[in-house]
Amino acid sequence: MKKFILCAVIFTLVFFPFESDARGENINHFIFIVLNDQLISFQDVYPEVKKGTTYVPIRFFAETMGADVKWNHQSGLVLIAKDGKEIILDLATKTLVTDGGIIITDCIYVKYNRIMAPFKLIAQSFGYEVAYIGEGPIARAKNENAQISDGELYLKFKNELVKEKEKIILEIRNREREEFRLKYKIAYITFDDGPSIYTEKLLQILNQYNAKATFFMLSDRIKNYPEIVQRVINEGNTVGLHGVTHDVKKIYKSPSILVSEMDACNRSLQTVTGMRTNLIRVPYGSKPYMTQKYREAVVNAGYKMWDWNVDSQDSLADYVSPLMIVENVKEQVGRRSVPIILLHERQCTVEALPHILDYLKKEGYIFIPIDSRQEPFNFWNKIY
Ligand SMILES: [Zn+2]
């Protein structure tokens, strides 16, 4: 992220809550920091408000302030010095000692390898006055070098703040998602060709295992089972598009026909649920039909194309033995870092599903739906 230095003072970051995502994580509080007339653009780790106190990544903040930062690795002490004043941070005891010798305990912490320290205390220690501007929100440290008032400052930067905020939220969310993926063993359960008379049974089983899945649905079936589509979504699953005809000779006639089938399917989804999606799975998978011009066409239309990396083979015959389906999954799952399991809406799959979920749960997997913001996995773009 670029630094935009404007005058001599730093913007304090204002805090604003950003909603928790589907996993119900803690609500974080974000704030912009201004030093005199300059909005500080932090990188990687951002200022945050915890229990009413604004914390900043201290090194970046101190250096922007023109302070000298020295870290003694052996003692774990950080010395921040400016204009003959000095404060000491003791990481081991989470203690801060001010220039006047005041000891403040339990006021520093480490976040993503950055030391976070209270903004106000640090700024005041070096002779800055601190102001909080509700709009933004902004925390501002200022001294005699500040050129503009708090009100002017907000007006000057409000457009920039909006953009900066969007960028940071996106970054924070992406990082949270990434951490989530690293922390848990994730399996994606996917069902094609529905909705159908089996969907509700599948949902019931998913619920028993606290599992969420992704349903790639066909246009006419969406129209035939509107309540079921809505129920799929209401219960925390995601819906993707599977087209209209499911006929190789029709859907793969040209890139624009393929896209128009997905668009039609999306319109059905919107009619029934009021929502659209960018997730698609093309019939029979993306190889060999989705050659480059097809792939470009779906990307240009804003779609994310998903295949699978575990094939349950539950649609090889009219009725496949549930035992075989389970074995197929078991046999392939171990070879995948993030299994994306292909299933269909069929009787044999309904019978196999509890055993699949049972097995995967014992193996430590959790089941979350595919998210429209994720990078898609497909046969042309293997990332898992
Ligand atoms: Zn299909």
Coordinates of N, CA, C and O in Angstrom, one line a residue, residues 95-215:
T95 N 4.9 -4.6 29.0 CA 4.9 -3.4 29.8 C 5.5 -2.2 29.0 O 6.4 -2.4 28.2
L96 N 5.0 -1.0 29.3 CA 5.5 0.2 28.6 C 6.0 1.1 29.7 O 5.4 1.4 30.7
V97 N 7.2 1.7 29.5 CA 7.8 2.6 30.5 C 7.9 4.0 29.7 O 8.6 4.1 28.7
T98 N 7.2 5.0 30.2 CA 7.2 6.3 29.6 C 8.5 7.1 29.9 O 9.3 6.7 30.8
D99 N 8.7 8.1 29.2 CA 9.9 9.0 29.4 C 9.9 9.5 30.9 O 11.0 9.6 31.5
G100 N 8.8 9.7 31.5 CA 8.7 10.2 32.8 C 8.8 9.0 33.9 O 8.7 9.3 35.1
G101 N 9.1 7.8 33.4 CA 9.3 6.7 34.3 C 8.0 6.0 34.7 O 8.0 5.2 35.6
I102 N 6.9 6.4 34.1 CA 5.6 5.7 34.5 C 5.6 4.4 33.8 O 5.8 4.2 32.6
I103 N 5.2 3.4 34.6 CA 5.2 2.0 34.1 C 3.7 1.6 33.8 O 2.9 1.7 34.7
I104 N 3.4 1.2 32.6 CA 2.0 0.8 32.3 C 2.1 -0.7 31.9 O 2.8 -1.0 31.0
T105 N 1.3 -1.5 32.6 CA 1.4 -2.9 32.4 C 0.3 -3.3 31.4 O -0.7 -2.7 31.3
D106 N 0.5 -4.5 30.8 CA -0.5 -5.1 30.0 C -1.0 -4.2 28.9 O -2.2 -4.2 28.7
C107 N -0.2 -3.5 28.2 CA -0.7 -2.5 27.2 C -0.1 -2.8 25.9 O -0.3 -2.0 25.0
I108 N 0.7 -3.8 25.7 CA 1.2 -4.1 24.4 C 1.0 -5.5 24.0 O 0.9 -6.4 24.9
Y109 N 0.9 -5.8 22.7 CA 0.7 -7.2 22.3 C 1.3 -7.3 20.9 O 1.6 -6.3 20.3
V110 N 1.4 -8.5 20.5 CA 2.0 -8.8 19.2 C 0.9 -9.3 18.3 O 0.1 -10.2 18.6
K111 N 0.8 -8.7 17.1 CA -0.2 -9.2 16.1 C 0.6 -9.4 14.8 O 1.2 -8.5 14.3
Y112 N 0.5 -10.6 14.2 CA 1.2 -10.9 13.0 C 2.6 -10.4 13.0 O 3.1 -9.7 12.1
N113 N 3.3 -10.7 14.1 CA 4.7 -10.4 14.3 C 5.0 -8.9 14.4 O 6.1 -8.4 14.3
R114 N 3.9 -8.1 14.6 CA 4.1 -6.6 14.8 C 3.7 -6.3 16.2 O 2.8 -6.8 16.7
I115 N 4.5 -5.4 16.8 CA 4.2 -5.0 18.2 C 3.1 -3.9 18.1 O 3.3 -2.9 17.4
M116 N 2.0 -4.1 18.8 CA 1.0 -3.1 18.9 C 1.0 -2.4 20.2 O 1.1 -3.0 21.3
A117 N 0.9 -1.1 20.1 CA 1.0 -0.3 21.4 C 0.0 0.8 21.4 O -0.5 1.2 20.3
P118 N -0.4 1.3 22.5 CA -1.5 2.3 22.6 C -1.1 3.6 21.9 O -0.1 4.2 22.3
F119 N -1.8 4.0 20.9 CA -1.6 5.2 20.1 C -1.5 6.5 20.9 O -0.5 7.3 20.8
K120 N -2.5 6.7 21.8 CA -2.6 7.9 22.5 C -1.4 8.1 23.4 O -0.8 9.2 23.4
L121 N -1.1 7.1 24.1 CA 0.0 7.1 25.1 C 1.3 7.4 24.4 O 2.1 8.3 24.8
I122 N 1.6 6.8 23.3 CA 2.8 7.0 22.5 C 2.9 8.4 22.0 O 3.9 9.1 22.1
A123 N 1.8 8.8 21.4 CA 1.7 10.2 20.8 C 2.0 11.2 21.8 O 2.8 12.2 21.7
Q124 N 1.3 11.1 23.0 CA 1.4 12.1 24.0 C 2.8 12.1 24.6 O 3.3 13.2 25.0
S125 N 3.4 10.9 24.7 CA 4.7 10.8 25.2 C 5.7 11.7 24.4 O 6.7 12.2 25.0
F126 N 5.4 11.9 23.2 CA 6.3 12.7 22.3 C 5.7 14.0 22.0 O 6.1 14.7 21.0
G127 N 4.9 14.5 22.9 CA 4.4 15.9 22.8 C 3.3 16.1 21.9 O 3.0 17.3 21.5
Y128 N 2.6 15.1 21.4 CA 1.5 15.3 20.5 C 0.2 15.4 21.3 O 0.0 14.8 22.3
E129 N -0.7 16.2 20.7 CA -2.1 16.2 21.3 C -2.9 15.2 20.5 O -2.6 15.1 19.3
V130 N -3.8 14.6 21.1 CA -4.6 13.5 20.4 C -6.0 13.9 20.3 O -6.6 14.4 21.2
A131 N -6.5 13.8 19.1 CA -8.0 14.1 18.8 C -8.6 12.9 18.1 O -8.0 12.2 17.3
Y132 N -9.9 12.6 18.5 CA -10.6 11.6 17.8 C -11.7 12.2 16.9 O -12.5 13.1 17.4
I133 N -11.7 11.9 15.7 CA -12.7 12.4 14.8 C -13.7 11.3 14.4 O -13.3 10.2 13.9
G134 N -14.9 11.4 14.9 CA -15.9 10.3 14.8 C -16.1 9.9 13.3 O -16.3 8.7 13.0
E135 N -16.1 10.9 12.4 CA -16.3 10.5 11.0 C -15.0 9.9 10.5 O -13.9 10.5 10.7
G136 N -15.1 8.9 9.8 CA -13.8 8.2 9.3 C -13.8 6.8 9.8 O -14.0 5.9 9.0
P137 N -13.7 6.5 11.0 CA -13.2 7.4 12.1 C -11.7 7.6 12.1 O -11.0 6.8 11.5
I138 N -11.3 8.6 12.7 CA -9.9 9.0 12.6 C -9.4 9.3 14.0 O -10.1 9.9 14.8
A139 N -8.2 8.8 14.3 CA -7.5 9.3 15.5 C -6.3 10.1 15.0 O -5.5 9.7 14.1
R140 N -6.2 11.3 15.6 CA -5.2 12.2 15.0 C -4.2 12.7 16.1 O -4.6 13.0 17.2
A141 N -2.9 12.6 15.8 CA -1.9 13.1 16.7 C -1.4 14.4 16.1 O -1.1 14.4 14.9
K142 N -1.4 15.5 16.8 CA -1.0 16.7 16.2 C -0.1 17.6 17.1 O -0.3 17.5 18.4
N143 N 0.7 18.3 16.5 CA 1.5 19.3 17.3 C 1.5 20.6 16.5 O 0.6 20.8 15.7
E144 N 2.4 21.5 16.8 CA 2.4 22.8 16.2 C 2.5 22.8 14.7 O 2.3 23.8 14.0
N145 N 2.9 21.6 14.1 CA 3.1 21.5 12.7 C 1.8 21.3 11.9 O 1.8 21.3 10.7
A146 N 0.8 21.0 12.7 CA -0.5 20.7 12.0 C -1.0 22.0 11.3 O -1.0 23.1 11.9
Q147 N -1.5 21.9 10.1 CA -1.9 23.0 9.3 C -3.4 23.2 9.3 O -3.8 24.3 9.1
I148 N -4.1 22.1 9.4 CA -5.5 22.3 9.2 C -6.3 21.7 10.4 O -5.8 21.0 11.2
S149 N -7.6 22.1 10.5 CA -8.4 21.7 11.7 C -8.9 20.3 11.5 O -8.8 19.7 10.4
D150 N -9.4 19.7 12.5 CA -9.9 18.3 12.4 C -11.0 18.2 11.4 O -11.1 17.3 10.6
G151 N -11.9 19.2 11.4 CA -13.0 19.2 10.4 C -12.5 19.3 9.0 O -12.9 18.6 8.1
E152 N -11.5 20.2 8.7 CA -10.9 20.3 7.4 C -10.2 19.0 7.0 O -10.3 18.6 5.8
L153 N -9.6 18.4 8.0 CA -8.9 17.2 7.7 C -9.8 16.1 7.2 O -9.5 15.4 6.2
Y154 N -10.9 16.0 7.9 CA -11.9 15.0 7.4 C -12.4 15.2 6.0 O -12.4 14.3 5.2
L155 N -12.7 16.5 5.7 CA -13.2 16.8 4.4 C -12.1 16.5 3.3 O -12.4 16.1 2.3
K156 N -10.9 16.8 3.7 CA -9.8 16.7 2.8 C -9.6 15.2 2.4 O -9.3 14.9 1.3
F157 N -9.8 14.3 3.4 CA -9.5 12.9 3.1 C -10.6 12.0 3.0 O -10.4 10.8 2.8
K158 N -11.8 12.5 3.1 CA -13.0 11.5 3.2 C -13.0 10.6 2.0 O -13.3 9.4 2.2
N159 N -12.8 11.0 0.8 CA -12.8 10.1 -0.3 C -11.7 9.1 -0.3 O -12.0 7.9 -0.6
E160 N -10.6 9.5 0.1 CA -9.5 8.6 0.2 C -9.7 7.6 1.3 O -9.4 6.4 1.2
L161 N -10.4 8.0 2.4 CA -10.7 7.1 3.5 C -11.6 6.0 3.1 O -11.4 4.8 3.4
V162 N -12.6 6.3 2.2 CA -13.5 5.3 1.8 C -12.8 4.2 1.0 O -13.0 3.0 1.2
K163 N -11.9 4.7 0.1 CA -11.2 3.7 -0.8 C -10.2 2.9 0.0 O -10.1 1.7 -0.1
E164 N -9.6 3.6 0.9 CA -8.6 2.9 1.8 C -9.2 1.9 2.7 O -8.8 0.8 2.8
K165 N -10.4 2.2 3.2 CA -11.1 1.3 4.0 C -11.6 0.1 3.3 O -11.4 -1.1 3.8
E166 N -12.1 0.3 2.1 CA -12.5 -0.9 1.3 C -11.3 -1.8 1.0 O -11.5 -3.0 1.1
K167 N -10.2 -1.2 0.7 CA -9.0 -2.0 0.4 C -8.6 -2.8 1.6 O -8.3 -4.0 1.5
I168 N -8.6 -2.1 2.7 CA -8.1 -2.8 3.9 C -9.1 -3.9 4.4 O -8.6 -5.0 4.8
I169 N -10.4 -3.6 4.3 CA -11.3 -4.6 4.7 C -11.1 -5.9 3.9 O -11.1 -7.0 4.4
L170 N -11.0 -5.7 2.6 CA -10.8 -6.8 1.6 C -9.6 -7.6 2.0 O -9.6 -8.8 2.1
E171 N -8.5 -6.8 2.3 CA -7.2 -7.5 2.7 C -7.4 -8.3 4.0 O -6.9 -9.4 4.1
I172 N -8.0 -7.7 5.0 CA -8.2 -8.4 6.3 C -9.1 -9.6 6.1 O -8.8 -10.7 6.6
R173 N -10.1 -9.5 5.3 CA -11.0 -10.6 5.1 C -10.3 -11.8 4.3 O -10.5 -12.9 4.7
N174 N -9.5 -11.4 3.3 CA -8.8 -12.4 2.6 C -7.8 -13.1 3.5 O -7.7 -14.3 3.5
R175 N -7.2 -12.4 4.4 CA -6.3 -13.0 5.3 C -7.0 -13.9 6.3 O -6.5 -15.0 6.6
E176 N -8.1 -13.4 6.8 CA -8.9 -14.3 7.7 C -9.3 -15.6 7.0 O -9.3 -16.6 7.6
R177 N -9.7 -15.5 5.8 CA -10.1 -16.7 5.1 C -9.0 -17.6 4.9 O -9.1 -18.8 5.1
E178 N -7.8 -17.0 4.5 CA -6.6 -17.8 4.4 C -6.2 -18.5 5.7 O -5.9 -19.7 5.6
E179 N -6.3 -17.8 6.7 CA -6.0 -18.4 8.0 C -6.9 -19.5 8.4 O -6.5 -20.5 8.9
F180 N -8.2 -19.3 8.1 CA -9.2 -20.2 8.4 C -8.9 -21.5 7.6 O -9.0 -22.6 8.2
R181 N -8.5 -21.4 6.3 CA -8.2 -22.5 5.5 C -7.0 -23.3 6.1 O -6.9 -24.5 5.9
L182 N -6.0 -22.5 6.6 CA -4.9 -23.2 7.1 C -5.1 -23.9 8.4 O -4.5 -24.9 8.7
K183 N -6.0 -23.3 9.2 CA -6.3 -23.8 10.5 C -7.2 -25.1 10.5 O -7.0 -26.0 11.3
Y184 N -8.1 -25.2 9.5 CA -9.0 -26.3 9.5 C -8.7 -27.2 8.2 O -8.3 -26.7 7.2
K185 N -9.1 -28.5 8.4 CA -9.1 -29.3 7.2 C -10.5 -29.2 6.6 O -11.5 -29.5 7.2
I186 N -10.5 -28.6 5.4 CA -11.7 -28.3 4.7 C -12.0 -29.3 3.6 O -11.1 -29.6 2.8
A187 N -13.3 -29.7 3.5 CA -13.7 -30.5 2.4 C -15.0 -29.8 1.8 O -15.8 -29.3 2.6
Y188 N -15.0 -29.7 0.5 CA -16.2 -29.1 -0.1 C -17.0 -30.2 -0.7 O -16.6 -31.0 -1.5
I189 N -18.3 -30.2 -0.2 CA -19.2 -31.2 -0.7 C -20.1 -30.5 -1.8 O -20.6 -29.4 -1.6
T190 N -20.1 -31.1 -3.0 CA -20.9 -30.5 -4.1 C -21.9 -31.4 -4.7 O -21.6 -32.6 -4.8
F191 N -23.1 -30.9 -5.0 CA -24.1 -31.8 -5.6 C -24.5 -31.1 -6.9 O -24.9 -30.0 -7.0
D192 N -24.5 -31.9 -8.0 CA -24.9 -31.4 -9.3 C -26.3 -31.9 -9.7 O -26.8 -32.9 -9.1
D193 N -26.9 -31.2 -10.6 CA -28.1 -31.6 -11.3 C -29.4 -31.4 -10.6 O -30.5 -31.8 -11.1
G194 N -29.4 -30.8 -9.4 CA -30.7 -30.5 -8.7 C -31.2 -29.2 -9.1 O -30.8 -28.6 -10.0
P195 N -32.2 -28.7 -8.3 CA -32.8 -29.4 -7.2 C -33.7 -30.6 -7.6 O -34.0 -30.6 -8.8
S196 N -34.1 -31.4 -6.7 CA -34.8 -32.6 -7.1 C -35.6 -33.1 -5.9 O -35.6 -32.5 -4.8
I197 N -36.2 -34.3 -6.0 CA -36.9 -34.8 -4.9 C -36.0 -35.3 -3.8 O -36.4 -35.6 -2.7
Y198 N -34.7 -35.3 -4.1 CA -33.7 -35.8 -3.1 C -33.1 -34.6 -2.3 O -32.4 -34.9 -1.3
T199 N -33.3 -33.4 -2.7 CA -32.6 -32.3 -2.1 C -32.9 -32.2 -0.6 O -32.0 -32.0 0.2
E200 N -34.1 -32.3 -0.3 CA -34.5 -32.1 1.2 C -33.8 -33.2 2.0 O -33.4 -33.0 3.2
K201 N -33.8 -34.4 1.5 CA -33.1 -35.5 2.2 C -31.6 -35.2 2.4 O -31.0 -35.5 3.5
L202 N -31.0 -34.7 1.3 CA -29.6 -34.3 1.4 C -29.4 -33.2 2.5 O -28.5 -33.3 3.3
L203 N -30.3 -32.3 2.5 CA -30.2 -31.2 3.5 C -30.3 -31.7 4.9 O -29.5 -31.3 5.8
Q204 N -31.2 -32.6 5.1 CA -31.4 -33.2 6.4 C -30.1 -33.9 6.9 O -29.7 -33.7 8.0
I205 N -29.5 -34.6 6.0 CA -28.3 -35.3 6.4 C -27.2 -34.3 6.6 O -26.4 -34.4 7.6
L206 N -27.0 -33.3 5.8 CA -26.0 -32.3 5.9 C -26.2 -31.6 7.3 O -25.2 -31.4 8.0
N207 N -27.4 -31.3 7.7 CA -27.7 -30.7 8.9 C -27.3 -31.5 10.1 O -26.7 -31.0 11.1
Q208 N -27.5 -32.8 10.0 CA -27.1 -33.7 11.1 C -25.6 -33.7 11.3 O -25.1 -33.9 12.4
Y209 N -24.8 -33.4 10.3 CA -23.4 -33.4 10.4 C -22.8 -31.9 10.5 O -21.6 -31.7 10.4
N210 N -23.7 -31.0 10.7 CA -23.4 -29.6 10.7 C -22.5 -29.2 9.4 O -21.5 -28.5 9.5
A211 N -22.9 -29.8 8.3 CA -22.1 -29.6 7.1 C -22.9 -28.7 6.1 O -24.1 -28.7 6.1
K212 N -22.1 -27.9 5.5 CA -22.7 -27.0 4.4 C -22.1 -27.5 3.1 O -21.0 -28.0 3.0
A213 N -22.9 -27.3 2.0 CA -22.5 -27.8 0.7 C -22.8 -26.8 -0.3 O -23.3 -25.7 -0.1
T214 N -22.4 -27.1 -1.6 CA -22.6 -26.3 -2.7 C -23.5 -27.1 -3.7 O -23.1 -28.2 -4.0
F215 N -24.6 -26.5 -4.2 CA -25.5 -27.2 -5.1 C -25.4 -26.5 -6.5 O -25.8 -25.3 -6.6

